[in-house]
Amino acid sequence: HARRLEGIDKNIWVEFTQLAADYKAVNLGQGFPDFSPPAFIQEAFCKAVGGGCTMHQYTRAFGHPPLVKILAKFFGRVLGRDIDPWEDILVTVGAYEALFCSFQALIDEGDEVIIIEPFFDCYQPMVKMAGGTAVYVPLRPRSGSGMALSSADWILSPEELEGKFTPRTKAIVINTPNNPLGKVFQKEELQVIADLCVKHDVVCISDEVYEWLTYDGAKHVKIGENCCCWRIFLNKIPSVPLDGRLVGWAVGPRRVMTHLKTVHQNSIYHSATAAQEAVAVGFQREYDCFGTKESYLKQLPEMLHHKRLRLAQCLQSVGLQPILPQGGYFMIADISSLKVDFNDPSAQDEPYDYRFVKWLIKEKGLATIPVSAFYSPEHQKDFQNYIRFCFVKENATLNAAEEILKQWN
Ligand code: GLN
């Protein structure tokens, strides 16, 4: 095998999703909704599939024309500037491919990429496959004010961040709202990052896949609104299983996007035409009803807000301290108050949270994700006391999880 694959053969989604299936566990692990996408998306997809032969053929490699046009209009309005549908956008297979193209397009052997911990796990292997080195900077729970009970209490030290920039730094990845913590970065925090990017001529890759999911007045802000830092925004429609997983995109300056397109045209080439058509129809609808109560991007966070409070209450009632997320659809909780005897000498070298989650799946039938999976090997040992719950689930699924949690106390 190629050297670039060394050390990245394990994948938590593959491992824990299989385990959850094997034990038929109630699944609050992998982040996917267990309910159907909204009717308008299902209808648009059915119509596209039945829409004649062009929908079953290749479309434009860098994005189906109706989709890039509406994305340019939609995000042009969000960003308050003109976006060229033909030059500034690349449609990808989910946000995964947008990330992959970004790293392959920008990172050379020996380059460094700054990643903020905890981070969505695929950033590190993707940086490695591009020949780069990941350099980590942690969000730390605010000290002094007792327990950090909200994701807002986890902060980045500007000095520590600045110390990570070197002449080899090529890019920094940010993820807001963050997975797994749910932190929504504030304008001031983003300004610090943007200023450092300008100073060191570094590109910011901004993973915003949960952009529309914010709670309690937290506001999603896009980095570098008023400065000239290089930014690539990655996105998808959240929680639309059909499309969120098939169709993602990157938006950025054409000088950078042209290189992402080179990677795309020589690897994936293009994503399914009918799915792109359905997303285009969905976005047109969202464009037309933006900000009204008809908007799915408004309805979804309202629905999730209730599920989030409910899960938090449930965890608290069984003595698991949750950190309330400001955004996204994950919640992490501290498990250190639970003393469990795993009785499994074979797995002693695994982090505590991995062993805990395996025990929870096998013995209690509830699947979650260990949070140390979102840390670098160097810092994993400091964060073994949290597990991640996903709440983009049917109420029946949340009820079943609650039953399990209540019973074991
Ligand atoms: N993004 C999702 C999560 O964090 C799932 C990722 C995956 O399954 N590969 O749970």
JSON list of N, CA, C and O and ligand atoms in Angstrom, two decimals, residues 13 29-31 96 120 179 210 330 388, ligand 1:
[
{"chain": "A", "resi": 13, "resn": "TRP", "atom": "N", "xyz": [-16.72, 5.97, 12.02]},
{"chain": "A", "resi": 13, "resn": "TRP", "atom": "CA", "xyz": [-18.08, 5.80, 11.49]},
{"chain": "A", "resi": 13, "resn": "TRP", "atom": "C", "xyz": [-18.29, 4.37, 11.01]},
{"chain": "A", "resi": 13, "resn": "TRP", "atom": "O", "xyz": [-19.34, 3.78, 11.24]},
{"chain": "A", "resi": 29, "resn": "GLY", "atom": "N", "xyz": [-25.62, 7.60, 17.58]},
{"chain": "A", "resi": 29, "resn": "GLY", "atom": "CA", "xyz": [-24.20, 7.70, 17.25]},
{"chain": "A", "resi": 29, "resn": "GLY", "atom": "C", "xyz": [-23.97, 8.55, 16.02]},
{"chain": "A", "resi": 29, "resn": "GLY", "atom": "O", "xyz": [-23.96, 9.79, 16.08]},
{"chain": "A", "resi": 30, "resn": "GLN", "atom": "N", "xyz": [-23.83, 7.88, 14.87]},
{"chain": "A", "resi": 30, "resn": "GLN", "atom": "CA", "xyz": [-23.56, 8.58, 13.61]},
{"chain": "A", "resi": 30, "resn": "GLN", "atom": "C", "xyz": [-24.60, 9.66, 13.36]},
{"chain": "A", "resi": 30, "resn": "GLN", "atom": "O", "xyz": [-25.79, 9.47, 13.61]},
{"chain": "A", "resi": 31, "resn": "GLY", "atom": "N", "xyz": [-24.14, 10.78, 12.80]},
{"chain": "A", "resi": 31, "resn": "GLY", "atom": "CA", "xyz": [-25.04, 11.91, 12.60]},
{"chain": "A", "resi": 31, "resn": "GLY", "atom": "C", "xyz": [-25.85, 11.80, 11.33]},
{"chain": "A", "resi": 31, "resn": "GLY", "atom": "O", "xyz": [-25.43, 12.25, 10.27]},
{"chain": "A", "resi": 96, "resn": "TYR", "atom": "N", "xyz": [-17.78, 16.07, 2.14]},
{"chain": "A", "resi": 96, "resn": "TYR", "atom": "CA", "xyz": [-16.54, 15.27, 2.19]},
{"chain": "A", "resi": 96, "resn": "TYR", "atom": "C", "xyz": [-15.67, 15.56, 0.96]},
{"chain": "A", "resi": 96, "resn": "TYR", "atom": "O", "xyz": [-14.47, 15.78, 1.06]},
{"chain": "A", "resi": 120, "resn": "PHE", "atom": "N", "xyz": [-13.82, 17.56, 13.33]},
{"chain": "A", "resi": 120, "resn": "PHE", "atom": "CA", "xyz": [-14.45, 16.46, 12.60]},
{"chain": "A", "resi": 120, "resn": "PHE", "atom": "C", "xyz": [-13.32, 15.56, 12.09]},
{"chain": "A", "resi": 120, "resn": "PHE", "atom": "O", "xyz": [-12.36, 16.01, 11.47]},
{"chain": "A", "resi": 179, "resn": "ASN", "atom": "N", "xyz": [-18.62, 20.37, 15.01]},
{"chain": "A", "resi": 179, "resn": "ASN", "atom": "CA", "xyz": [-18.92, 18.97, 15.31]},
{"chain": "A", "resi": 179, "resn": "ASN", "atom": "C", "xyz": [-17.68, 18.41, 15.98]},
{"chain": "A", "resi": 179, "resn": "ASN", "atom": "O", "xyz": [-16.60, 18.50, 15.38]},
{"chain": "A", "resi": 210, "resn": "TYR", "atom": "N", "xyz": [-23.34, 22.86, 9.17]},
{"chain": "A", "resi": 210, "resn": "TYR", "atom": "CA", "xyz": [-24.50, 23.03, 10.08]},
{"chain": "A", "resi": 210, "resn": "TYR", "atom": "C", "xyz": [-24.90, 24.50, 10.21]},
{"chain": "A", "resi": 210, "resn": "TYR", "atom": "O", "xyz": [-25.51, 24.91, 11.20]},
{"chain": "A", "resi": 330, "resn": "PHE", "atom": "N", "xyz": [-25.40, 17.76, 17.56]},
{"chain": "A", "resi": 330, "resn": "PHE", "atom": "CA", "xyz": [-24.72, 16.85, 18.47]},
{"chain": "A", "resi": 330, "resn": "PHE", "atom": "C", "xyz": [-24.59, 17.50, 19.83]},
{"chain": "A", "resi": 330, "resn": "PHE", "atom": "O", "xyz": [-24.55, 18.73, 19.95]},
{"chain": "A", "resi": 388, "resn": "ARG", "atom": "N", "xyz": [-20.49, 11.55, 22.61]},
{"chain": "A", "resi": 388, "resn": "ARG", "atom": "CA", "xyz": [-21.33, 12.42, 21.79]},
{"chain": "A", "resi": 388, "resn": "ARG", "atom": "C", "xyz": [-22.65, 11.75, 21.46]},
{"chain": "A", "resi": 388, "resn": "ARG", "atom": "O", "xyz": [-22.67, 10.60, 21.02]},
{"chain": "B", "resi": 1, "resn": "GLN", "atom": "N1", "xyz": [-20.96, 13.82, 9.93]},
{"chain": "B", "resi": 1, "resn": "GLN", "atom": "C1", "xyz": [-21.60, 12.75, 10.60]},
{"chain": "B", "resi": 1, "resn": "GLN", "atom": "C2", "xyz": [-21.25, 12.70, 12.06]},
{"chain": "B", "resi": 1, "resn": "GLN", "atom": "O1", "xyz": [-20.47, 13.45, 12.54]},
{"chain": "B", "resi": 1, "resn": "GLN", "atom": "C3", "xyz": [-21.34, 11.40, 9.99]},
{"chain": "B", "resi": 1, "resn": "GLN", "atom": "C4", "xyz": [-20.03, 11.18, 9.34]},
{"chain": "B", "resi": 1, "resn": "GLN", "atom": "C5", "xyz": [-19.89, 9.82, 8.74]},
{"chain": "B", "resi": 1, "resn": "GLN", "atom": "O2", "xyz": [-20.68, 8.94, 8.98]},
{"chain": "B", "resi": 1, "resn": "GLN", "atom": "N2", "xyz": [-18.90, 9.59, 7.97]},
{"chain": "B", "resi": 1, "resn": "GLN", "atom": "O3", "xyz": [-21.78, 11.88, 12.75]}
]
